[in-house]
mmCIF file of C-alpha atoms and ligand atoms in Angstrom:
data_model
loop_
_atom_site.group_PDB
_atom_site.id
_atom_site.type_symbol
_atom_site.label_atom_id
_atom_site.label_comp_id
_atom_site.label_asym_id
_atom_site.label_seq_id
_atom_site.Cartn_x
_atom_site.Cartn_y
_atom_site.Cartn_z
ATOM 1 C CA TYR A 243 4.420 -13.442 16.155
ATOM 2 C CA LEU A 244 6.493 -16.748 15.158
ATOM 3 C CA ALA A 245 8.649 -16.278 12.184
ATOM 4 C CA LYS A 246 9.191 -19.814 10.414
ATOM 5 C CA GLU A 247 12.518 -20.643 8.201
ATOM 6 C CA GLY A 248 11.722 -20.892 5.208
ATOM 7 C CA ARG A 249 13.044 -23.657 2.391
ATOM 8 C CA SER A 250 15.561 -20.719 1.285
ATOM 9 C CA GLY A 251 16.423 -19.744 4.166
ATOM 10 C CA VAL A 252 15.223 -16.390 4.554
ATOM 11 C CA GLU A 253 13.016 -16.226 7.343
ATOM 12 C CA LEU A 254 9.205 -16.681 5.728
ATOM 13 C CA TYR A 255 6.178 -15.250 7.816
ATOM 14 C CA GLN A 256 3.330 -17.409 8.315
ATOM 15 C CA PRO A 257 -0.030 -16.128 9.797
ATOM 16 C CA ASP A 258 -2.577 -18.276 12.229
ATOM 17 C CA LYS A 259 -4.311 -20.656 10.686
ATOM 18 C CA ASP A 260 -7.206 -19.456 12.539
ATOM 19 C CA ARG A 261 -9.311 -17.581 9.982
ATOM 20 C CA ASN A 262 -9.820 -14.797 12.639
ATOM 21 C CA SER A 263 -7.074 -14.403 14.730
ATOM 22 C CA PRO A 264 -6.153 -11.190 15.741
ATOM 23 C CA GLU A 265 -2.661 -11.849 13.993
ATOM 24 C CA ARG A 266 -4.791 -12.686 10.278
ATOM 25 C CA LEU A 267 -6.839 -9.750 11.308
ATOM 26 C CA ASN A 268 -4.459 -7.240 11.017
ATOM 27 C CA LEU A 269 -2.099 -8.205 8.137
ATOM 28 C CA LEU A 270 -5.201 -8.349 6.336
ATOM 29 C CA GLY A 271 -4.782 -4.268 7.187
ATOM 30 C CA ASP A 272 -1.193 -4.563 5.722
ATOM 31 C CA LEU A 273 -2.129 -6.160 2.306
ATOM 32 C CA ARG A 274 -4.769 -3.072 1.576
ATOM 33 C CA ARG A 275 -1.384 -0.750 2.701
ATOM 34 C CA ALA A 276 0.489 -2.959 0.894
ATOM 35 C CA ILE A 277 -1.322 -3.277 -2.266
ATOM 36 C CA ASP A 278 -2.167 1.367 -2.094
ATOM 37 C CA SER A 279 2.022 1.527 -1.150
ATOM 38 C CA ARG A 280 4.101 -0.369 -3.374
ATOM 39 C CA GLU A 281 5.262 -2.800 -0.614
ATOM 40 C CA LEU A 282 4.272 -5.500 -3.042
ATOM 41 C CA ARG A 283 6.662 -6.678 -6.457
ATOM 42 C CA LEU A 284 6.352 -8.320 -9.079
ATOM 43 C CA HIS A 285 9.455 -10.666 -10.068
ATOM 44 C CA PHE A 286 9.956 -12.262 -13.351
ATOM 45 C CA GLN A 287 11.515 -15.832 -14.475
ATOM 46 C CA PRO A 288 11.790 -17.228 -17.855
ATOM 47 C CA LYS A 289 9.947 -19.040 -20.067
ATOM 48 C CA VAL A 290 11.776 -21.400 -22.128
ATOM 49 C CA SER A 291 11.687 -23.650 -25.543
ATOM 50 C CA LEU A 292 13.395 -26.811 -24.347
ATOM 51 C CA GLY A 293 14.017 -27.618 -27.940
ATOM 52 C CA THR A 294 15.676 -24.246 -29.034
ATOM 53 C CA GLY A 295 16.058 -22.627 -25.173
ATOM 54 C CA ALA A 296 14.785 -19.590 -26.790
ATOM 55 C CA VAL A 297 12.596 -17.476 -24.348
ATOM 56 C CA GLN A 298 8.585 -17.783 -25.093
ATOM 57 C CA GLY A 299 8.599 -14.932 -22.142
ATOM 58 C CA VAL A 300 8.198 -14.607 -17.984
ATOM 59 C CA GLU A 301 5.840 -15.500 -15.563
ATOM 60 C CA ALA A 302 5.948 -12.640 -12.943
ATOM 61 C CA LEU A 303 5.128 -13.327 -9.012
ATOM 62 C CA LEU A 304 4.784 -11.659 -6.706
ATOM 63 C CA ARG A 305 6.981 -10.731 -3.408
ATOM 64 C CA TRP A 306 6.320 -8.913 -0.112
ATOM 65 C CA ARG A 307 8.492 -7.881 1.918
ATOM 66 C CA HIS A 308 6.117 -6.393 4.938
ATOM 67 C CA PRO A 309 8.466 -3.592 6.879
ATOM 68 C CA VAL A 310 8.173 -5.823 9.801
ATOM 69 C CA HIS A 311 7.507 -10.072 9.465
ATOM 70 C CA GLY A 312 10.045 -9.730 6.058
ATOM 71 C CA MET A 313 9.107 -11.579 3.128
ATOM 72 C CA ILE A 314 5.991 -13.058 3.169
ATOM 73 C CA PRO A 315 5.842 -16.098 0.225
ATOM 74 C CA PRO A 316 2.985 -15.502 -2.219
ATOM 75 C CA SER A 317 1.500 -19.114 -0.599
ATOM 76 C CA GLU A 318 0.468 -17.155 2.260
ATOM 77 C CA PHE A 319 -0.995 -13.863 1.129
ATOM 78 C CA VAL A 320 -2.547 -14.601 -2.086
ATOM 79 C CA PRO A 321 -4.517 -17.297 -0.236
ATOM 80 C CA LEU A 322 -5.351 -14.840 2.690
ATOM 81 C CA ALA A 323 -6.761 -12.162 -0.319
ATOM 82 C CA GLU A 324 -8.813 -14.841 -2.055
ATOM 83 C CA GLN A 325 -10.893 -15.186 1.396
ATOM 84 C CA SER A 326 -11.345 -11.574 1.493
ATOM 85 C CA TYR A 327 -12.639 -8.268 -0.563
ATOM 86 C CA LEU A 328 -9.134 -8.059 -1.278
ATOM 87 C CA MET A 329 -8.416 -10.629 -4.593
ATOM 88 C CA ARG A 330 -9.803 -7.920 -6.651
ATOM 89 C CA PRO A 331 -7.648 -5.143 -5.668
ATOM 90 C CA LEU A 332 -4.289 -7.304 -5.895
ATOM 91 C CA THR A 333 -5.352 -8.506 -9.448
ATOM 92 C CA ALA A 334 -6.433 -5.561 -11.059
ATOM 93 C CA TYR A 335 -2.820 -4.314 -8.976
ATOM 94 C CA VAL A 336 -0.314 -6.960 -9.953
ATOM 95 C CA ILE A 337 -2.688 -6.454 -14.080
ATOM 96 C CA GLU A 338 -1.372 -2.847 -14.025
ATOM 97 C CA ALA A 339 2.470 -3.420 -13.400
ATOM 98 C CA ALA A 340 2.963 -6.312 -15.311
ATOM 99 C CA LEU A 341 1.762 -4.115 -17.922
ATOM 100 C CA GLU A 342 3.767 -1.968 -17.261
ATOM 101 C CA GLN A 343 6.260 -3.202 -17.147
ATOM 102 C CA ALA A 344 5.014 -4.939 -20.981
ATOM 103 C CA ALA A 345 5.077 -1.461 -21.774
ATOM 104 C CA ARG A 346 9.254 -0.977 -21.165
ATOM 105 C CA TRP A 347 10.509 -3.767 -22.072
ATOM 106 C CA TRP A 348 8.130 -3.424 -26.001
ATOM 107 C CA HIS A 349 9.169 0.188 -26.502
ATOM 108 C CA THR A 350 13.163 -0.756 -26.228
ATOM 109 C CA GLY A 351 12.782 -4.117 -28.325
ATOM 110 C CA LEU A 352 11.900 -6.678 -25.702
ATOM 111 C CA GLN A 353 8.433 -8.255 -27.151
ATOM 112 C CA VAL A 354 8.337 -10.702 -24.907
ATOM 113 C CA GLN A 355 5.182 -11.916 -23.151
ATOM 114 C CA ILE A 356 4.778 -11.552 -19.910
ATOM 115 C CA SER A 357 1.794 -13.810 -17.545
ATOM 116 C CA VAL A 358 0.179 -13.256 -15.005
ATOM 117 C CA ASN A 359 -1.383 -14.847 -12.187
ATOM 118 C CA ILE A 360 -5.654 -14.621 -11.057
ATOM 119 C CA SER A 361 -7.959 -16.384 -9.280
ATOM 120 C CA ALA A 362 -10.341 -18.777 -10.065
ATOM 121 C CA ARG A 363 -12.336 -15.785 -8.139
ATOM 122 C CA ASP A 364 -11.517 -12.693 -11.000
ATOM 123 C CA LEU A 365 -13.008 -14.891 -13.688
ATOM 124 C CA LEU A 366 -16.289 -14.159 -11.785
ATOM 125 C CA ASP A 367 -14.795 -10.462 -12.131
ATOM 126 C CA SER A 368 -16.466 -8.700 -15.880
ATOM 127 C CA ALA A 369 -14.370 -5.841 -14.516
ATOM 128 C CA LEU A 370 -11.155 -7.963 -15.795
ATOM 129 C CA PRO A 371 -11.196 -8.388 -19.284
ATOM 130 C CA GLU A 372 -12.547 -4.591 -19.244
ATOM 131 C CA GLN A 373 -9.169 -3.814 -17.236
ATOM 132 C CA LEU A 374 -7.171 -5.408 -19.656
ATOM 133 C CA GLU A 375 -8.543 -3.988 -22.548
ATOM 134 C CA VAL A 376 -8.056 -0.360 -21.983
ATOM 135 C CA GLY A 377 -5.016 -1.388 -20.153
ATOM 136 C CA LEU A 378 -3.916 -2.108 -23.628
ATOM 137 C CA ALA A 379 -5.042 0.560 -25.364
ATOM 138 C CA ALA A 380 -3.413 3.138 -23.364
ATOM 139 C CA SER A 381 -0.465 1.042 -23.227
ATOM 140 C CA GLY A 382 -0.651 1.003 -27.049
ATOM 141 C CA LEU A 383 0.845 -2.707 -26.485
ATOM 142 C CA PRO A 384 -0.737 -6.183 -28.681
ATOM 143 C CA PRO A 385 -2.957 -8.465 -26.275
ATOM 144 C CA GLY A 386 -0.438 -10.985 -26.499
ATOM 145 C CA ALA A 387 2.551 -8.951 -24.582
ATOM 146 C CA ILE A 388 -0.169 -10.522 -21.247
ATOM 147 C CA GLN A 389 -1.812 -14.251 -20.814
ATOM 148 C CA LEU A 390 -3.499 -14.859 -17.750
ATOM 149 C CA GLU A 391 -1.988 -17.856 -15.625
ATOM 150 C CA VAL A 392 -5.464 -19.907 -13.778
ATOM 151 C CA THR A 393 -5.200 -22.820 -11.748
ATOM 152 C CA GLU A 394 -7.478 -26.296 -12.696
ATOM 153 C CA ARG A 395 -9.488 -25.045 -10.326
ATOM 154 C CA ILE A 396 -12.325 -23.390 -12.386
ATOM 155 C CA LEU A 397 -12.462 -26.740 -14.357
ATOM 156 C CA THR A 398 -14.166 -28.572 -11.566
ATOM 157 C CA GLY A 399 -16.399 -25.324 -10.461
ATOM 158 C CA ASP A 400 -19.589 -24.141 -11.840
ATOM 159 C CA GLN A 401 -18.420 -22.694 -15.498
ATOM 160 C CA ALA A 402 -21.647 -21.321 -16.474
ATOM 161 C CA TYR A 403 -20.434 -18.004 -14.814
ATOM 162 C CA THR A 404 -16.096 -17.811 -15.778
ATOM 163 C CA GLN A 405 -17.399 -18.688 -19.774
ATOM 164 C CA GLU A 406 -18.263 -15.166 -19.602
ATOM 165 C CA THR A 407 -15.363 -13.717 -18.589
ATOM 166 C CA ILE A 408 -13.130 -16.742 -20.760
ATOM 167 C CA LYS A 409 -15.514 -15.350 -24.052
ATOM 168 C CA ALA A 410 -15.146 -12.152 -23.207
ATOM 169 C CA LEU A 411 -11.090 -13.072 -23.070
ATOM 170 C CA ALA A 412 -10.751 -14.692 -26.216
ATOM 171 C CA ALA A 413 -12.454 -11.545 -27.789
ATOM 172 C CA LEU A 414 -10.011 -9.000 -26.648
ATOM 173 C CA GLY A 415 -7.525 -11.893 -28.064
ATOM 174 C CA VAL A 416 -5.614 -11.899 -24.845
ATOM 175 C CA PRO A 417 -4.333 -15.927 -24.137
ATOM 176 C CA LEU A 418 -5.284 -17.972 -20.980
ATOM 177 C CA ALA A 419 -3.026 -20.725 -19.522
ATOM 178 C CA LEU A 420 -4.291 -23.668 -17.502
ATOM 179 C CA ASP A 421 -1.786 -23.611 -14.223
ATOM 180 C CA ASP A 422 -0.537 -26.243 -12.028
ATOM 181 C CA PHE A 423 -2.288 -28.794 -14.444
ATOM 182 C CA GLY A 424 -2.524 -31.891 -13.286
ATOM 183 C CA THR A 425 -3.041 -31.507 -8.737
ATOM 184 C CA GLY A 426 -6.525 -30.876 -9.578
ATOM 185 C CA TYR A 427 -9.944 -32.926 -10.853
ATOM 186 C CA SER A 428 -10.128 -32.234 -14.934
ATOM 187 C CA SER A 429 -11.641 -34.322 -16.894
ATOM 188 C CA LEU A 430 -9.868 -34.478 -21.000
ATOM 189 C CA ILE A 431 -13.832 -32.731 -22.028
ATOM 190 C CA ARG A 432 -13.601 -30.218 -20.080
ATOM 191 C CA LEU A 433 -10.378 -28.615 -20.876
ATOM 192 C CA GLN A 434 -10.546 -29.233 -24.703
ATOM 193 C CA ARG A 435 -13.943 -27.162 -23.420
ATOM 194 C CA LEU A 436 -11.822 -24.732 -22.303
ATOM 195 C CA ALA A 437 -9.918 -22.056 -24.589
ATOM 196 C CA VAL A 438 -7.045 -22.213 -23.075
ATOM 197 C CA SER A 439 -3.859 -22.009 -25.025
ATOM 198 C CA GLU A 440 -1.101 -23.274 -22.669
ATOM 199 C CA VAL A 441 -1.427 -26.017 -20.022
ATOM 200 C CA LYS A 442 0.968 -25.929 -17.487
ATOM 201 C CA ILE A 443 2.421 -29.284 -15.935
ATOM 202 C CA ASP A 444 3.042 -29.155 -12.215
ATOM 203 C CA ALA A 445 5.993 -29.207 -10.549
ATOM 204 C CA SER A 446 5.248 -32.336 -8.211
ATOM 205 C CA PHE A 447 4.736 -33.931 -11.145
ATOM 206 C CA VAL A 448 7.807 -33.380 -13.131
ATOM 207 C CA ARG A 449 10.591 -33.233 -10.464
ATOM 208 C CA ARG A 450 11.006 -36.610 -10.041
ATOM 209 C CA ILE A 451 10.736 -37.605 -13.861
ATOM 210 C CA ALA A 452 14.628 -38.798 -14.125
ATOM 211 C CA GLU A 453 13.883 -41.412 -10.950
ATOM 212 C CA SER A 454 10.378 -42.469 -10.505
ATOM 213 C CA GLU A 455 9.306 -44.142 -13.608
ATOM 214 C CA ASP A 456 5.222 -43.758 -12.293
ATOM 215 C CA ASP A 457 6.131 -39.480 -12.381
ATOM 216 C CA TYR A 458 7.506 -39.712 -15.743
ATOM 217 C CA ARG A 459 4.698 -42.144 -17.072
ATOM 218 C CA ILE A 460 2.083 -39.504 -15.707
ATOM 219 C CA VAL A 461 4.288 -36.323 -17.476
ATOM 220 C CA ARG A 462 4.682 -38.329 -20.636
ATOM 221 C CA SER A 463 0.454 -38.804 -20.892
ATOM 222 C CA ILE A 464 -0.263 -35.174 -20.350
ATOM 223 C CA VAL A 465 2.225 -33.867 -22.463
ATOM 224 C CA ASP A 466 0.476 -36.087 -25.650
ATOM 225 C CA LEU A 467 -2.961 -35.277 -24.323
ATOM 226 C CA VAL A 468 -2.341 -31.060 -24.350
ATOM 227 C CA ARG A 469 -0.346 -32.493 -27.263
ATOM 228 C CA SER A 470 -3.359 -33.432 -28.964
ATOM 229 C CA LEU A 471 -5.752 -30.727 -28.084
ATOM 230 C CA GLY A 472 -3.255 -28.794 -30.199
ATOM 231 C CA LEU A 473 -2.252 -27.369 -27.069
ATOM 232 C CA ARG A 474 1.055 -26.159 -25.617
ATOM 233 C CA SER A 475 2.201 -28.014 -22.972
ATOM 234 C CA VAL A 476 5.137 -25.848 -19.791
ATOM 235 C CA ALA A 477 6.710 -27.900 -17.276
ATOM 236 C CA GLU A 478 7.373 -26.157 -14.156
ATOM 237 C CA GLY A 479 10.004 -26.628 -11.866
ATOM 238 C CA VAL A 480 12.873 -27.202 -13.928
ATOM 239 C CA GLU A 481 15.598 -27.891 -12.034
ATOM 240 C CA SER A 482 17.874 -29.927 -14.090
ATOM 241 C CA ASP A 483 19.497 -31.083 -17.369
ATOM 242 C CA GLU A 484 18.512 -34.549 -16.172
ATOM 243 C CA VAL A 485 14.909 -33.345 -16.485
ATOM 244 C CA ALA A 486 15.082 -30.749 -18.620
ATOM 245 C CA MET A 487 16.553 -33.378 -21.949
ATOM 246 C CA ARG A 488 13.322 -36.024 -21.077
ATOM 247 C CA LEU A 489 11.057 -33.298 -21.089
ATOM 248 C CA ASP A 490 12.269 -33.113 -24.983
ATOM 249 C CA GLU A 491 11.879 -35.709 -25.985
ATOM 250 C CA MET A 492 8.472 -36.025 -24.368
ATOM 251 C CA GLY A 493 7.881 -33.988 -26.874
ATOM 252 C CA CYS A 494 7.395 -31.546 -24.227
ATOM 253 C CA ASP A 495 7.133 -27.840 -25.804
ATOM 254 C CA MET A 496 8.387 -25.712 -23.014
ATOM 255 C CA GLY A 497 9.754 -25.629 -19.430
ATOM 256 C CA GLN A 498 10.645 -23.245 -16.473
ATOM 257 C CA GLY A 499 12.338 -23.693 -13.569
ATOM 258 C CA TRP A 500 15.680 -22.846 -11.265
ATOM 259 C CA LEU A 501 17.509 -24.385 -14.346
ATOM 260 C CA PHE A 502 16.635 -21.139 -17.050
ATOM 261 C CA GLY A 503 16.471 -18.955 -14.508
ATOM 262 C CA ARG A 504 15.013 -18.026 -11.028
ATOM 263 C CA PRO A 505 12.090 -15.063 -10.170
ATOM 264 C CA MET A 506 14.451 -11.985 -10.475
ATOM 265 C CA PRO A 507 13.340 -8.611 -9.643
ATOM 266 C CA ALA A 508 12.783 -6.291 -13.329
ATOM 267 C CA ALA A 509 16.275 -4.407 -13.405
ATOM 268 C CA ASP A 510 17.545 -8.183 -13.646
ATOM 269 C CA ALA A 511 14.866 -9.647 -15.316
ATOM 270 C CA THR A 512 15.673 -6.934 -17.763
ATOM 271 C CA VAL A 513 19.590 -7.851 -17.682
ATOM 272 C CA TRP A 514 19.010 -11.581 -18.261
ATOM 273 C CA LEU A 515 16.346 -10.645 -21.431
ATOM 274 C CA ARG A 516 18.397 -8.666 -22.999
ATOM 275 C CA GLU A 517 21.589 -11.453 -22.882
ATOM 276 C CA HIS A 518 19.197 -14.455 -23.547
ATOM 277 C CA THR A 519 17.237 -13.022 -26.564
ATOM 278 C CA GLY A 520 17.069 -11.600 -29.672
ATOM 279 C CA ALA A 521 19.831 -12.469 -31.721
ATOM 280 C CA GLY A 522 21.534 -14.540 -28.912
ATOM 281 C CA PRO A 523 21.354 -18.239 -29.034
ATOM 282 C CA GLY A 524 18.983 -18.709 -26.256
ATOM 283 C CA ILE A 525 19.067 -19.721 -23.049
ATOM 284 C CA GLU A 526 22.544 -23.368 -22.880
ATOM 285 C CA TYR A 527 21.534 -25.639 -20.862
ATOM 286 C CA GLY A 528 23.392 -28.906 -20.460
ATOM 287 C CA TYR A 529 21.345 -30.794 -23.083
ATOM 288 C CA GLN A 530 22.107 -29.189 -26.173
ATOM 289 C CA PRO A 531 19.642 -30.342 -29.331
ATOM 290 C CA GLU A 532 21.124 -31.516 -32.635
ATOM 291 C CA VAL A 533 21.323 -29.597 -35.214
ATOM 292 C CA SER A 534 19.137 -31.151 -38.341
HETATM 293 P P1 C2E B 261 2.540 -20.569 -9.263
HETATM 294 O O1 C2E B 261 1.657 -20.018 -10.635
HETATM 295 O O2 C2E B 261 2.905 -21.910 -10.609
HETATM 296 O O3 C2E B 261 4.096 -20.495 -9.747
HETATM 297 C C1 C2E B 261 5.342 -20.903 -10.412
HETATM 298 C C2 C2E B 261 5.850 -21.227 -8.777
HETATM 299 O O4 C2E B 261 7.125 -22.194 -8.581
HETATM 300 C C3 C2E B 261 6.252 -20.081 -8.035
HETATM 301 O O5 C2E B 261 6.211 -19.671 -6.081
HETATM 302 C C4 C2E B 261 8.154 -20.074 -8.681
HETATM 303 O O6 C2E B 261 8.742 -19.511 -8.065
HETATM 304 C C5 C2E B 261 7.967 -21.335 -7.967
HETATM 305 N N1 C2E B 261 9.505 -22.081 -8.682
HETATM 306 C C6 C2E B 261 9.916 -21.976 -9.958
HETATM 307 N N2 C2E B 261 10.984 -22.580 -10.683
HETATM 308 C C7 C2E B 261 10.388 -23.464 -9.500
HETATM 309 C C8 C2E B 261 11.903 -24.308 -9.561
HETATM 310 O O7 C2E B 261 12.562 -24.944 -10.225
HETATM 311 N N3 C2E B 261 11.862 -25.541 -8.506
HETATM 312 C C9 C2E B 261 10.867 -24.764 -7.310
HETATM 313 N N4 C2E B 261 10.924 -25.288 -6.130
HETATM 314 N N5 C2E B 261 10.701 -23.418 -7.467
HETATM 315 C C10 C2E B 261 9.839 -22.333 -8.164
HETATM 316 P P2 C2E B 261 5.491 -18.907 -5.617
HETATM 317 O O8 C2E B 261 6.368 -17.227 -6.187
HETATM 318 O O9 C2E B 261 6.317 -18.779 -4.390
HETATM 319 O O10 C2E B 261 4.311 -18.391 -6.506
HETATM 320 C C11 C2E B 261 3.573 -19.853 -5.836
HETATM 321 C C12 C2E B 261 2.798 -19.151 -6.142
HETATM 322 O O11 C2E B 261 1.636 -18.186 -5.353
HETATM 323 C C13 C2E B 261 2.263 -19.714 -7.369
HETATM 324 O O12 C2E B 261 1.946 -20.529 -8.636
HETATM 325 C C14 C2E B 261 0.822 -19.028 -8.264
HETATM 326 O O13 C2E B 261 -0.130 -19.610 -7.791
HETATM 327 C C15 C2E B 261 0.241 -17.674 -6.351
HETATM 328 N N6 C2E B 261 1.024 -16.535 -7.131
HETATM 329 C C16 C2E B 261 2.013 -15.894 -7.196
HETATM 330 N N7 C2E B 261 2.387 -14.722 -7.895
HETATM 331 C C17 C2E B 261 0.915 -14.285 -7.164
HETATM 332 C C18 C2E B 261 0.074 -13.106 -8.648
HETATM 333 O O14 C2E B 261 0.590 -12.207 -8.948
HETATM 334 N N8 C2E B 261 -0.922 -13.852 -8.163
HETATM 335 C C19 C2E B 261 -2.201 -14.426 -7.677
HETATM 336 N N9 C2E B 261 -3.532 -14.683 -7.799
HETATM 337 N N10 C2E B 261 -1.618 -15.648 -7.559
HETATM 338 C C20 C2E B 261 0.396 -15.473 -7.175
HETATM 339 MG MG1 MG B 262 1.967 -19.575 -12.622
HETATM 340 MG MG1 MG B 263 1.935 -23.447 -11.623
HETATM 341 MG MG1 MG B 264 2.488 -24.073 -8.608
#
């Protein structure tokens, strides 16, 4: 196996790109075991209101510490799961773990919404709304304690099948967010027809709005579009005060990114949330909104 030096300096293992390579098949088997053995962990990254700094929720992001290969990023193993029979058990595990954490938080006074990433394919699974309904009831949580994030790709596929699941989720009251917006080819009309409450603007556009006039204009027009449809906008990958400030100026509702907080293990996220929610001032960043 070849380990590659990752962006964050930790060793990132990248399986062979060949679909049927023995490495890949081994890793699939490992992932199967990882799901059962809870080798996978959820980390949580805060999402804050750009105007006030108030915490609006957290996103659950999967982490896999492989016993031999070390940290394997979700960008490697989620696509692997998507191309196999493992997507269903993986998503079921993530939802279960997220509801478990939400229950812990809600029952200790931290009423924070957890957003869970699901694959477009998961929306073909009629068992998904059922799992959520049963899980929410068992943990005594309101449906808004959880949100599902699905990428824009669902807009380009055949919508007839996914519509059933989306309807069932809406009936249940579980909100849906559109992730990585701007990277696909969705049209305005399709966005309008889809029952989503939040649109997350992809980090690749957000990152350079302070330097690139083009990126600034793209993000601003997405924010305008989202608002005109009565939805909330979230900017992903907010790393600097200046970017946060410009997003707030253009009317973007929320931000997520290293500026506010990195994805953290549950224990650290609990400490972070205790410090930044409730009676507290919310998160403060360099830019202080004017109080009128
Ligand atoms: P995503 O849902 O768009 O998640 C946002 C990604 O941006 C996360 O990467 C997060 O760690 C990263 N990020 C957040 N703030 C910043 C920032 O300020 N700068 C930079 N450079 N990056 C930032 P991560 O955790 O590696 O996840 C990558 C993707 O893997 C996610 O993209 C999501 O599509 C997928 N994923 C993660 N967890 C799950 C899961 O439980 N289920 C499914 N189906 N997919 C997941
Ligand atoms: Mg996401
Ligand atoms: Mg995203
Ligand atoms: Mg992304």
